[in-house]
PDB file of C-alpha atoms in Angstrom:
ATOM      1  CA  ASP A   1     -61.338  34.035 -56.674  1.00  0.00           C
ATOM      2  CA  THR A   2     -58.875  31.746 -58.399  1.00  0.00           C
ATOM      3  CA  ALA A   3     -56.427  33.829 -60.436  1.00  0.00           C
ATOM      4  CA  VAL A   4     -55.729  31.293 -63.189  1.00  0.00           C
ATOM      5  CA  SER A   5     -58.288  28.529 -63.518  1.00  0.00           C
ATOM      6  CA  GLN A   6     -58.198  25.613 -65.892  1.00  0.00           C
ATOM      7  CA  THR A   7     -60.619  22.778 -66.502  1.00  0.00           C
ATOM      8  CA  PRO A   8     -60.823  19.878 -66.291  1.00  0.00           C
ATOM      9  CA  LYS A   9     -58.380  18.888 -63.541  1.00  0.00           C
ATOM     10  CA  TYR A  10     -58.294  15.285 -64.735  1.00  0.00           C
ATOM     11  CA  LEU A  11     -58.868  13.993 -68.234  1.00  0.00           C
ATOM     12  CA  VAL A  12     -58.810  10.294 -69.085  1.00  0.00           C
ATOM     13  CA  THR A  13     -59.432   9.376 -72.691  1.00  0.00           C
ATOM     14  CA  GLN A  14     -58.735   6.847 -75.404  1.00  0.00           C
ATOM     15  CA  MET A  15     -56.104   7.148 -78.134  1.00  0.00           C
ATOM     16  CA  GLY A  16     -57.416   8.868 -81.210  1.00  0.00           C
ATOM     17  CA  ASN A  17     -59.950  11.049 -79.411  1.00  0.00           C
ATOM     18  CA  ASP A  18     -60.077  14.846 -79.568  1.00  0.00           C
ATOM     19  CA  LYS A  19     -60.166  16.818 -76.329  1.00  0.00           C
ATOM     20  CA  SER A  20     -59.998  20.418 -75.101  1.00  0.00           C
ATOM     21  CA  ILE A  21     -58.631  22.078 -71.982  1.00  0.00           C
ATOM     22  CA  LYS A  22     -59.913  25.510 -71.026  1.00  0.00           C
ATOM     23  CA  CYS A  23     -58.067  28.279 -69.204  1.00  0.00           C
ATOM     24  CA  GLU A  24     -59.156  31.633 -67.856  1.00  0.00           C
ATOM     25  CA  GLN A  25     -57.298  34.302 -65.883  1.00  0.00           C
ATOM     26  CA  ASN A  26     -58.841  37.168 -63.935  1.00  0.00           C
ATOM     27  CA  LEU A  27     -55.584  39.007 -63.243  1.00  0.00           C
ATOM     28  CA  GLY A  28     -55.883  41.385 -66.187  1.00  0.00           C
ATOM     29  CA  HIS A  29     -52.640  39.992 -67.625  1.00  0.00           C
ATOM     30  CA  ASP A  30     -51.718  40.464 -71.257  1.00  0.00           C
ATOM     31  CA  THR A  31     -49.877  37.189 -71.797  1.00  0.00           C
ATOM     32  CA  MET A  32     -50.970  33.585 -71.415  1.00  0.00           C
ATOM     33  CA  TYR A  33     -49.096  30.312 -71.876  1.00  0.00           C
ATOM     34  CA  TRP A  34     -49.469  26.582 -72.129  1.00  0.00           C
ATOM     35  CA  TYR A  35     -46.776  24.415 -70.538  1.00  0.00           C
ATOM     36  CA  LYS A  36     -46.430  20.639 -70.561  1.00  0.00           C
ATOM     37  CA  GLN A  37     -44.886  18.790 -67.600  1.00  0.00           C
ATOM     38  CA  ASP A  38     -43.879  15.247 -68.379  1.00  0.00           C
ATOM     39  CA  SER A  39     -43.237  12.313 -66.059  1.00  0.00           C
ATOM     40  CA  LYS A  40     -39.664  13.500 -65.485  1.00  0.00           C
ATOM     41  CA  LYS A  41     -41.071  16.810 -64.228  1.00  0.00           C
ATOM     42  CA  PHE A  42     -39.589  18.928 -67.027  1.00  0.00           C
ATOM     43  CA  LEU A  43     -41.802  21.936 -67.604  1.00  0.00           C
ATOM     44  CA  LYS A  44     -41.701  22.871 -71.281  1.00  0.00           C
ATOM     45  CA  ILE A  45     -43.376  25.784 -72.967  1.00  0.00           C
ATOM     46  CA  MET A  46     -45.742  24.957 -75.813  1.00  0.00           C
ATOM     47  CA  PHE A  47     -47.434  28.233 -76.729  1.00  0.00           C
ATOM     48  CA  SER A  48     -47.612  31.838 -75.647  1.00  0.00           C
ATOM     49  CA  TYR A  49     -50.208  34.466 -76.573  1.00  0.00           C
ATOM     50  CA  ASN A  50     -50.000  38.187 -75.997  1.00  0.00           C
ATOM     51  CA  ASN A  51     -53.272  40.078 -76.336  1.00  0.00           C
ATOM     52  CA  LYS A  52     -54.784  37.208 -78.349  1.00  0.00           C
ATOM     53  CA  GLU A  53     -51.809  37.009 -80.714  1.00  0.00           C
ATOM     54  CA  LEU A  54     -49.528  33.991 -80.892  1.00  0.00           C
ATOM     55  CA  ILE A  55     -45.958  34.943 -79.950  1.00  0.00           C
ATOM     56  CA  ILE A  56     -44.334  31.617 -79.056  1.00  0.00           C
ATOM     57  CA  ASN A  57     -45.010  28.384 -80.855  1.00  0.00           C
ATOM     58  CA  GLU A  58     -42.513  25.726 -79.849  1.00  0.00           C
ATOM     59  CA  THR A  59     -41.957  22.537 -81.764  1.00  0.00           C
ATOM     60  CA  VAL A  60     -45.300  21.012 -80.971  1.00  0.00           C
ATOM     61  CA  PRO A  61     -47.246  18.619 -83.223  1.00  0.00           C
ATOM     62  CA  ASN A  62     -49.930  20.426 -85.177  1.00  0.00           C
ATOM     63  CA  ARG A  63     -52.463  18.177 -83.459  1.00  0.00           C
ATOM     64  CA  PHE A  64     -52.216  20.780 -80.696  1.00  0.00           C
ATOM     65  CA  SER A  65     -54.089  23.983 -81.484  1.00  0.00           C
ATOM     66  CA  PRO A  66     -54.378  26.875 -79.047  1.00  0.00           C
ATOM     67  CA  LYS A  67     -57.237  29.349 -79.305  1.00  0.00           C
ATOM     68  CA  SER A  68     -57.475  32.712 -77.572  1.00  0.00           C
ATOM     69  CA  PRO A  69     -60.928  34.281 -77.967  1.00  0.00           C
ATOM     70  CA  ASP A  70     -59.856  37.191 -75.752  1.00  0.00           C
ATOM     71  CA  LYS A  71     -56.835  38.016 -73.625  1.00  0.00           C
ATOM     72  CA  ALA A  72     -58.381  36.437 -70.523  1.00  0.00           C
ATOM     73  CA  HIS A  73     -58.828  33.025 -72.136  1.00  0.00           C
ATOM     74  CA  LEU A  74     -56.475  30.544 -73.768  1.00  0.00           C
ATOM     75  CA  ASN A  75     -57.853  27.127 -74.631  1.00  0.00           C
ATOM     76  CA  LEU A  76     -55.934  24.116 -75.894  1.00  0.00           C
ATOM     77  CA  HIS A  77     -57.468  21.659 -78.315  1.00  0.00           C
ATOM     78  CA  ILE A  78     -55.755  18.348 -79.010  1.00  0.00           C
ATOM     79  CA  ASN A  79     -56.700  16.163 -81.974  1.00  0.00           C
ATOM     80  CA  SER A  80     -56.024  12.455 -82.414  1.00  0.00           C
ATOM     81  CA  LEU A  81     -54.608  11.952 -78.937  1.00  0.00           C
ATOM     82  CA  GLU A  82     -51.564   9.681 -78.596  1.00  0.00           C
ATOM     83  CA  LEU A  83     -50.120   7.785 -75.634  1.00  0.00           C
ATOM     84  CA  GLY A  84     -47.171  10.198 -75.516  1.00  0.00           C
ATOM     85  CA  ASP A  85     -49.516  13.119 -74.904  1.00  0.00           C
ATOM     86  CA  SER A  86     -50.078  11.858 -71.356  1.00  0.00           C
ATOM     87  CA  ALA A  87     -48.718  14.573 -69.052  1.00  0.00           C
ATOM     88  CA  VAL A  88     -49.807  17.439 -66.849  1.00  0.00           C
ATOM     89  CA  TYR A  89     -50.688  20.565 -68.822  1.00  0.00           C
ATOM     90  CA  PHE A  90     -50.374  23.905 -67.064  1.00  0.00           C
ATOM     91  CA  CYS A  91     -51.881  27.160 -68.173  1.00  0.00           C
ATOM     92  CA  ALA A  92     -50.107  30.300 -66.956  1.00  0.00           C
ATOM     93  CA  SER A  93     -50.289  34.051 -67.313  1.00  0.00           C
ATOM     94  CA  SER A  94     -47.977  37.017 -66.817  1.00  0.00           C
ATOM     95  CA  GLN A  95     -48.439  40.740 -66.923  1.00  0.00           C
ATOM     96  CA  ASP A  96     -45.958  41.231 -69.766  1.00  0.00           C
ATOM     97  CA  SER A  97     -44.769  39.079 -72.625  1.00  0.00           C
ATOM     98  CA  GLY A  98     -41.069  39.006 -71.971  1.00  0.00           C
ATOM     99  CA  THR A  99     -39.722  42.149 -73.561  1.00  0.00           C
ATOM    100  CA  GLY A 100     -37.257  42.510 -70.734  1.00  0.00           C
ATOM    101  CA  VAL A 101     -38.450  46.011 -69.836  1.00  0.00           C
ATOM    102  CA  SER A 102     -39.732  44.962 -66.440  1.00  0.00           C
ATOM    103  CA  PRO A 103     -38.689  41.381 -65.819  1.00  0.00           C
ATOM    104  CA  THR A 104     -40.581  41.013 -62.577  1.00  0.00           C
ATOM    105  CA  ASN A 105     -43.792  41.621 -64.531  1.00  0.00           C
ATOM    106  CA  GLU A 106     -43.014  38.418 -66.330  1.00  0.00           C
ATOM    107  CA  LYS A 107     -43.268  36.122 -63.338  1.00  0.00           C
ATOM    108  CA  LEU A 108     -45.710  33.386 -64.163  1.00  0.00           C
ATOM    109  CA  PHE A 109     -48.944  32.620 -62.369  1.00  0.00           C
ATOM    110  CA  PHE A 110     -49.921  29.021 -63.019  1.00  0.00           C
ATOM    111  CA  GLY A 111     -53.246  27.263 -63.085  1.00  0.00           C
ATOM    112  CA  SER A 112     -53.669  24.090 -61.026  1.00  0.00           C
ATOM    113  CA  GLY A 113     -52.916  21.834 -63.977  1.00  0.00           C
ATOM    114  CA  THR A 114     -54.792  19.262 -66.033  1.00  0.00           C
ATOM    115  CA  GLN A 115     -53.597  15.694 -65.741  1.00  0.00           C
ATOM    116  CA  LEU A 116     -54.188  14.069 -69.111  1.00  0.00           C
ATOM    117  CA  SER A 117     -54.051  10.279 -69.329  1.00  0.00           C
ATOM    118  CA  VAL A 118     -54.332   8.712 -72.769  1.00  0.00           C
ATOM    119  CA  LEU A 119     -55.140   5.000 -72.685  1.00  0.00           C
TER     120      LEU A 119
ATOM    121  CA  GLY B   1     -30.307  26.327 -76.649  1.00  0.00           C
ATOM    122  CA  GLN B   2     -30.172  26.152 -72.891  1.00  0.00           C
ATOM    123  CA  ASN B   3     -28.880  23.530 -70.467  1.00  0.00           C
ATOM    124  CA  ILE B   4     -30.023  23.830 -66.887  1.00  0.00           C
ATOM    125  CA  ASP B   5     -28.735  21.448 -64.254  1.00  0.00           C
ATOM    126  CA  GLN B   6     -29.833  21.036 -60.681  1.00  0.00           C
ATOM    127  CA  PRO B   7     -29.662  18.090 -58.263  1.00  0.00           C
ATOM    128  CA  THR B   8     -32.559  15.675 -58.406  1.00  0.00           C
ATOM    129  CA  GLU B   9     -33.142  15.270 -54.685  1.00  0.00           C
ATOM    130  CA  MET B  10     -32.049  16.695 -51.339  1.00  0.00           C
ATOM    131  CA  THR B  11     -33.026  15.784 -47.802  1.00  0.00           C
ATOM    132  CA  ALA B  12     -32.657  17.982 -44.726  1.00  0.00           C
ATOM    133  CA  THR B  13     -33.875  18.217 -41.153  1.00  0.00           C
ATOM    134  CA  GLU B  14     -36.482  20.634 -39.863  1.00  0.00           C
ATOM    135  CA  GLY B  15     -34.811  23.858 -38.722  1.00  0.00           C
ATOM    136  CA  ALA B  16     -31.726  23.292 -40.880  1.00  0.00           C
ATOM    137  CA  ILE B  17     -30.480  25.132 -43.982  1.00  0.00           C
ATOM    138  CA  VAL B  18     -30.442  23.713 -47.492  1.00  0.00           C
ATOM    139  CA  GLN B  19     -28.758  25.154 -50.577  1.00  0.00           C
ATOM    140  CA  ILE B  20     -30.030  24.140 -54.008  1.00  0.00           C
ATOM    141  CA  ASN B  21     -27.566  24.791 -56.809  1.00  0.00           C
ATOM    142  CA  CYS B  22     -28.429  25.511 -60.413  1.00  0.00           C
ATOM    143  CA  THR B  23     -25.935  25.777 -63.254  1.00  0.00           C
ATOM    144  CA  TYR B  24     -26.902  26.891 -66.702  1.00  0.00           C
ATOM    145  CA  GLN B  25     -25.549  27.430 -70.178  1.00  0.00           C
ATOM    146  CA  THR B  26     -27.389  29.772 -72.461  1.00  0.00           C
ATOM    147  CA  SER B  27     -26.709  31.676 -75.659  1.00  0.00           C
ATOM    148  CA  GLY B  28     -27.870  34.892 -73.988  1.00  0.00           C
ATOM    149  CA  PHE B  29     -28.950  35.527 -70.416  1.00  0.00           C
ATOM    150  CA  ASN B  30     -31.815  37.723 -69.285  1.00  0.00           C
ATOM    151  CA  GLY B  31     -32.732  36.606 -65.814  1.00  0.00           C
ATOM    152  CA  LEU B  32     -33.114  33.578 -63.583  1.00  0.00           C
ATOM    153  CA  PHE B  33     -36.255  32.596 -61.677  1.00  0.00           C
ATOM    154  CA  TRP B  34     -36.886  30.123 -58.866  1.00  0.00           C
ATOM    155  CA  TYR B  35     -40.291  28.477 -58.495  1.00  0.00           C
ATOM    156  CA  GLN B  36     -41.643  26.170 -55.797  1.00  0.00           C
ATOM    157  CA  GLN B  37     -43.935  23.289 -56.713  1.00  0.00           C
ATOM    158  CA  HIS B  38     -45.666  21.133 -54.110  1.00  0.00           C
ATOM    159  CA  ALA B  39     -46.635  17.647 -55.227  1.00  0.00           C
ATOM    160  CA  GLY B  40     -49.752  17.709 -57.359  1.00  0.00           C
ATOM    161  CA  GLU B  41     -49.899  21.491 -57.393  1.00  0.00           C
ATOM    162  CA  ALA B  42     -48.926  24.360 -59.672  1.00  0.00           C
ATOM    163  CA  PRO B  43     -45.513  26.057 -59.494  1.00  0.00           C
ATOM    164  CA  THR B  44     -45.446  29.348 -57.599  1.00  0.00           C
ATOM    165  CA  PHE B  45     -42.917  32.167 -58.008  1.00  0.00           C
ATOM    166  CA  LEU B  46     -40.227  32.473 -55.344  1.00  0.00           C
ATOM    167  CA  SER B  47     -37.502  34.797 -56.609  1.00  0.00           C
ATOM    168  CA  TYR B  48     -35.857  36.545 -59.528  1.00  0.00           C
ATOM    169  CA  ASN B  49     -32.206  37.481 -60.167  1.00  0.00           C
ATOM    170  CA  VAL B  50     -30.826  39.384 -63.132  1.00  0.00           C
ATOM    171  CA  LEU B  51     -27.750  41.013 -61.560  1.00  0.00           C
ATOM    172  CA  ASP B  52     -24.978  39.265 -59.657  1.00  0.00           C
ATOM    173  CA  GLY B  53     -25.446  38.959 -55.948  1.00  0.00           C
ATOM    174  CA  LEU B  54     -27.842  37.846 -53.279  1.00  0.00           C
ATOM    175  CA  GLU B  55     -31.563  38.581 -53.115  1.00  0.00           C
ATOM    176  CA  GLU B  56     -33.109  37.909 -49.716  1.00  0.00           C
ATOM    177  CA  LYS B  57     -36.773  37.340 -49.037  1.00  0.00           C
ATOM    178  CA  GLY B  58     -37.504  36.143 -45.540  1.00  0.00           C
ATOM    179  CA  ARG B  59     -36.304  32.572 -45.074  1.00  0.00           C
ATOM    180  CA  PHE B  60     -35.476  32.225 -48.773  1.00  0.00           C
ATOM    181  CA  SER B  61     -32.510  33.805 -50.570  1.00  0.00           C
ATOM    182  CA  SER B  62     -31.314  33.460 -54.141  1.00  0.00           C
ATOM    183  CA  PHE B  63     -27.830  34.121 -55.461  1.00  0.00           C
ATOM    184  CA  LEU B  64     -26.582  34.654 -58.998  1.00  0.00           C
ATOM    185  CA  SER B  65     -23.158  34.675 -60.643  1.00  0.00           C
ATOM    186  CA  ARG B  66     -23.560  35.387 -64.353  1.00  0.00           C
ATOM    187  CA  SER B  67     -19.886  34.835 -65.154  1.00  0.00           C
ATOM    188  CA  LYS B  68     -20.065  31.341 -63.691  1.00  0.00           C
ATOM    189  CA  GLY B  69     -23.537  30.525 -65.001  1.00  0.00           C
ATOM    190  CA  TYR B  70     -24.521  29.647 -61.466  1.00  0.00           C
ATOM    191  CA  SER B  71     -27.319  30.320 -59.031  1.00  0.00           C
ATOM    192  CA  TYR B  72     -28.403  28.888 -55.731  1.00  0.00           C
ATOM    193  CA  LEU B  73     -31.567  29.005 -53.661  1.00  0.00           C
ATOM    194  CA  LEU B  74     -30.988  29.004 -49.918  1.00  0.00           C
ATOM    195  CA  LEU B  75     -33.764  27.833 -47.637  1.00  0.00           C
ATOM    196  CA  LYS B  76     -33.251  28.662 -43.966  1.00  0.00           C
ATOM    197  CA  GLU B  77     -35.025  27.445 -40.827  1.00  0.00           C
ATOM    198  CA  LEU B  78     -36.593  24.646 -42.797  1.00  0.00           C
ATOM    199  CA  GLN B  79     -40.181  23.765 -42.084  1.00  0.00           C
ATOM    200  CA  MET B  80     -42.099  20.635 -43.042  1.00  0.00           C
ATOM    201  CA  LYS B  81     -44.156  22.683 -45.485  1.00  0.00           C
ATOM    202  CA  ASP B  82     -40.971  23.457 -47.436  1.00  0.00           C
ATOM    203  CA  SER B  83     -40.981  19.869 -48.729  1.00  0.00           C
ATOM    204  CA  ALA B  84     -41.508  20.478 -52.442  1.00  0.00           C
ATOM    205  CA  SER B  85     -39.799  20.594 -55.804  1.00  0.00           C
ATOM    206  CA  TYR B  86     -37.765  23.729 -56.546  1.00  0.00           C
ATOM    207  CA  LEU B  87     -37.460  24.707 -60.193  1.00  0.00           C
ATOM    208  CA  CYS B  88     -34.696  26.862 -61.621  1.00  0.00           C
ATOM    209  CA  ALA B  89     -35.710  28.719 -64.809  1.00  0.00           C
ATOM    210  CA  VAL B  90     -33.520  30.795 -67.135  1.00  0.00           C
ATOM    211  CA  ARG B  91     -34.706  33.388 -69.603  1.00  0.00           C
ATOM    212  CA  ARG B  92     -32.898  33.885 -72.880  1.00  0.00           C
ATOM    213  CA  SER B  93     -32.091  37.391 -74.027  1.00  0.00           C
ATOM    214  CA  ASN B  94     -32.729  36.996 -77.739  1.00  0.00           C
ATOM    215  CA  ASP B  95     -36.341  35.838 -77.541  1.00  0.00           C
ATOM    216  CA  TYR B  96     -37.071  36.057 -73.792  1.00  0.00           C
ATOM    217  CA  LYS B  97     -38.145  32.428 -73.668  1.00  0.00           C
ATOM    218  CA  LEU B  98     -38.099  30.852 -70.216  1.00  0.00           C
ATOM    219  CA  SER B  99     -36.631  27.348 -69.879  1.00  0.00           C
ATOM    220  CA  PHE B 100     -37.019  25.270 -66.740  1.00  0.00           C
ATOM    221  CA  GLY B 101     -34.686  22.780 -65.119  1.00  0.00           C
ATOM    222  CA  ALA B 102     -36.053  19.410 -64.033  1.00  0.00           C
ATOM    223  CA  GLY B 103     -36.411  20.576 -60.449  1.00  0.00           C
ATOM    224  CA  THR B 104     -34.897  19.535 -57.119  1.00  0.00           C
ATOM    225  CA  THR B 105     -37.159  17.617 -54.761  1.00  0.00           C
ATOM    226  CA  VAL B 106     -36.473  18.689 -51.179  1.00  0.00           C
ATOM    227  CA  THR B 107     -37.685  16.464 -48.372  1.00  0.00           C
ATOM    228  CA  VAL B 108     -37.743  17.948 -44.887  1.00  0.00           C
ATOM    229  CA  ARG B 109     -37.614  15.400 -42.072  1.00  0.00           C
ATOM    230  CA  ALA B 110     -38.627  15.986 -38.466  1.00  0.00           C
TER     231      ALA B 110
END
């Protein structure tokens, strides 16, 4: 019954590898996000999709590629992993995309996070 | 861009009150959120302010002053389970992007 679920919870890998993190939400929300939380606990947005369309793409290396096969799923693929990619990655969803019409519909529901360690 | 400042750590006693301040600078303001994050867990929504004033929700209240670029989260009757990080997040009006502060770690002692 988990609202936003992401897998895996832990990911340990070597530099240079390619890895994917999967995310699914069963809330019927239109918008999904990927956030990165670094060791200093800053939570920074990476990508946002609304109904499978990319609406936010922050300054993120193009080694990171999101894919949204449908509005309930948003996966994150990372190529050529680097040491600096080590962080916790959170998937999130919200009912709306941030148009400001109904701000409380834009509260985020987060997944439990994926702790990525690049060795 | 946005600058969001909040204290790094606060400690309080069970049953007491703690006030977590958040100041922000943004090119356009469209709402302020507070989230709670327990260690090793995901953030969860606590409150939302877009107009000046106090929003009360049980033991938690959030205040906003847009002219001062200031908000606070007030936690009353502290319980041990309130030990967590509290994140202030500001949404920008031009593109509705949400930016988070670094969070304030609150430790509740018996």
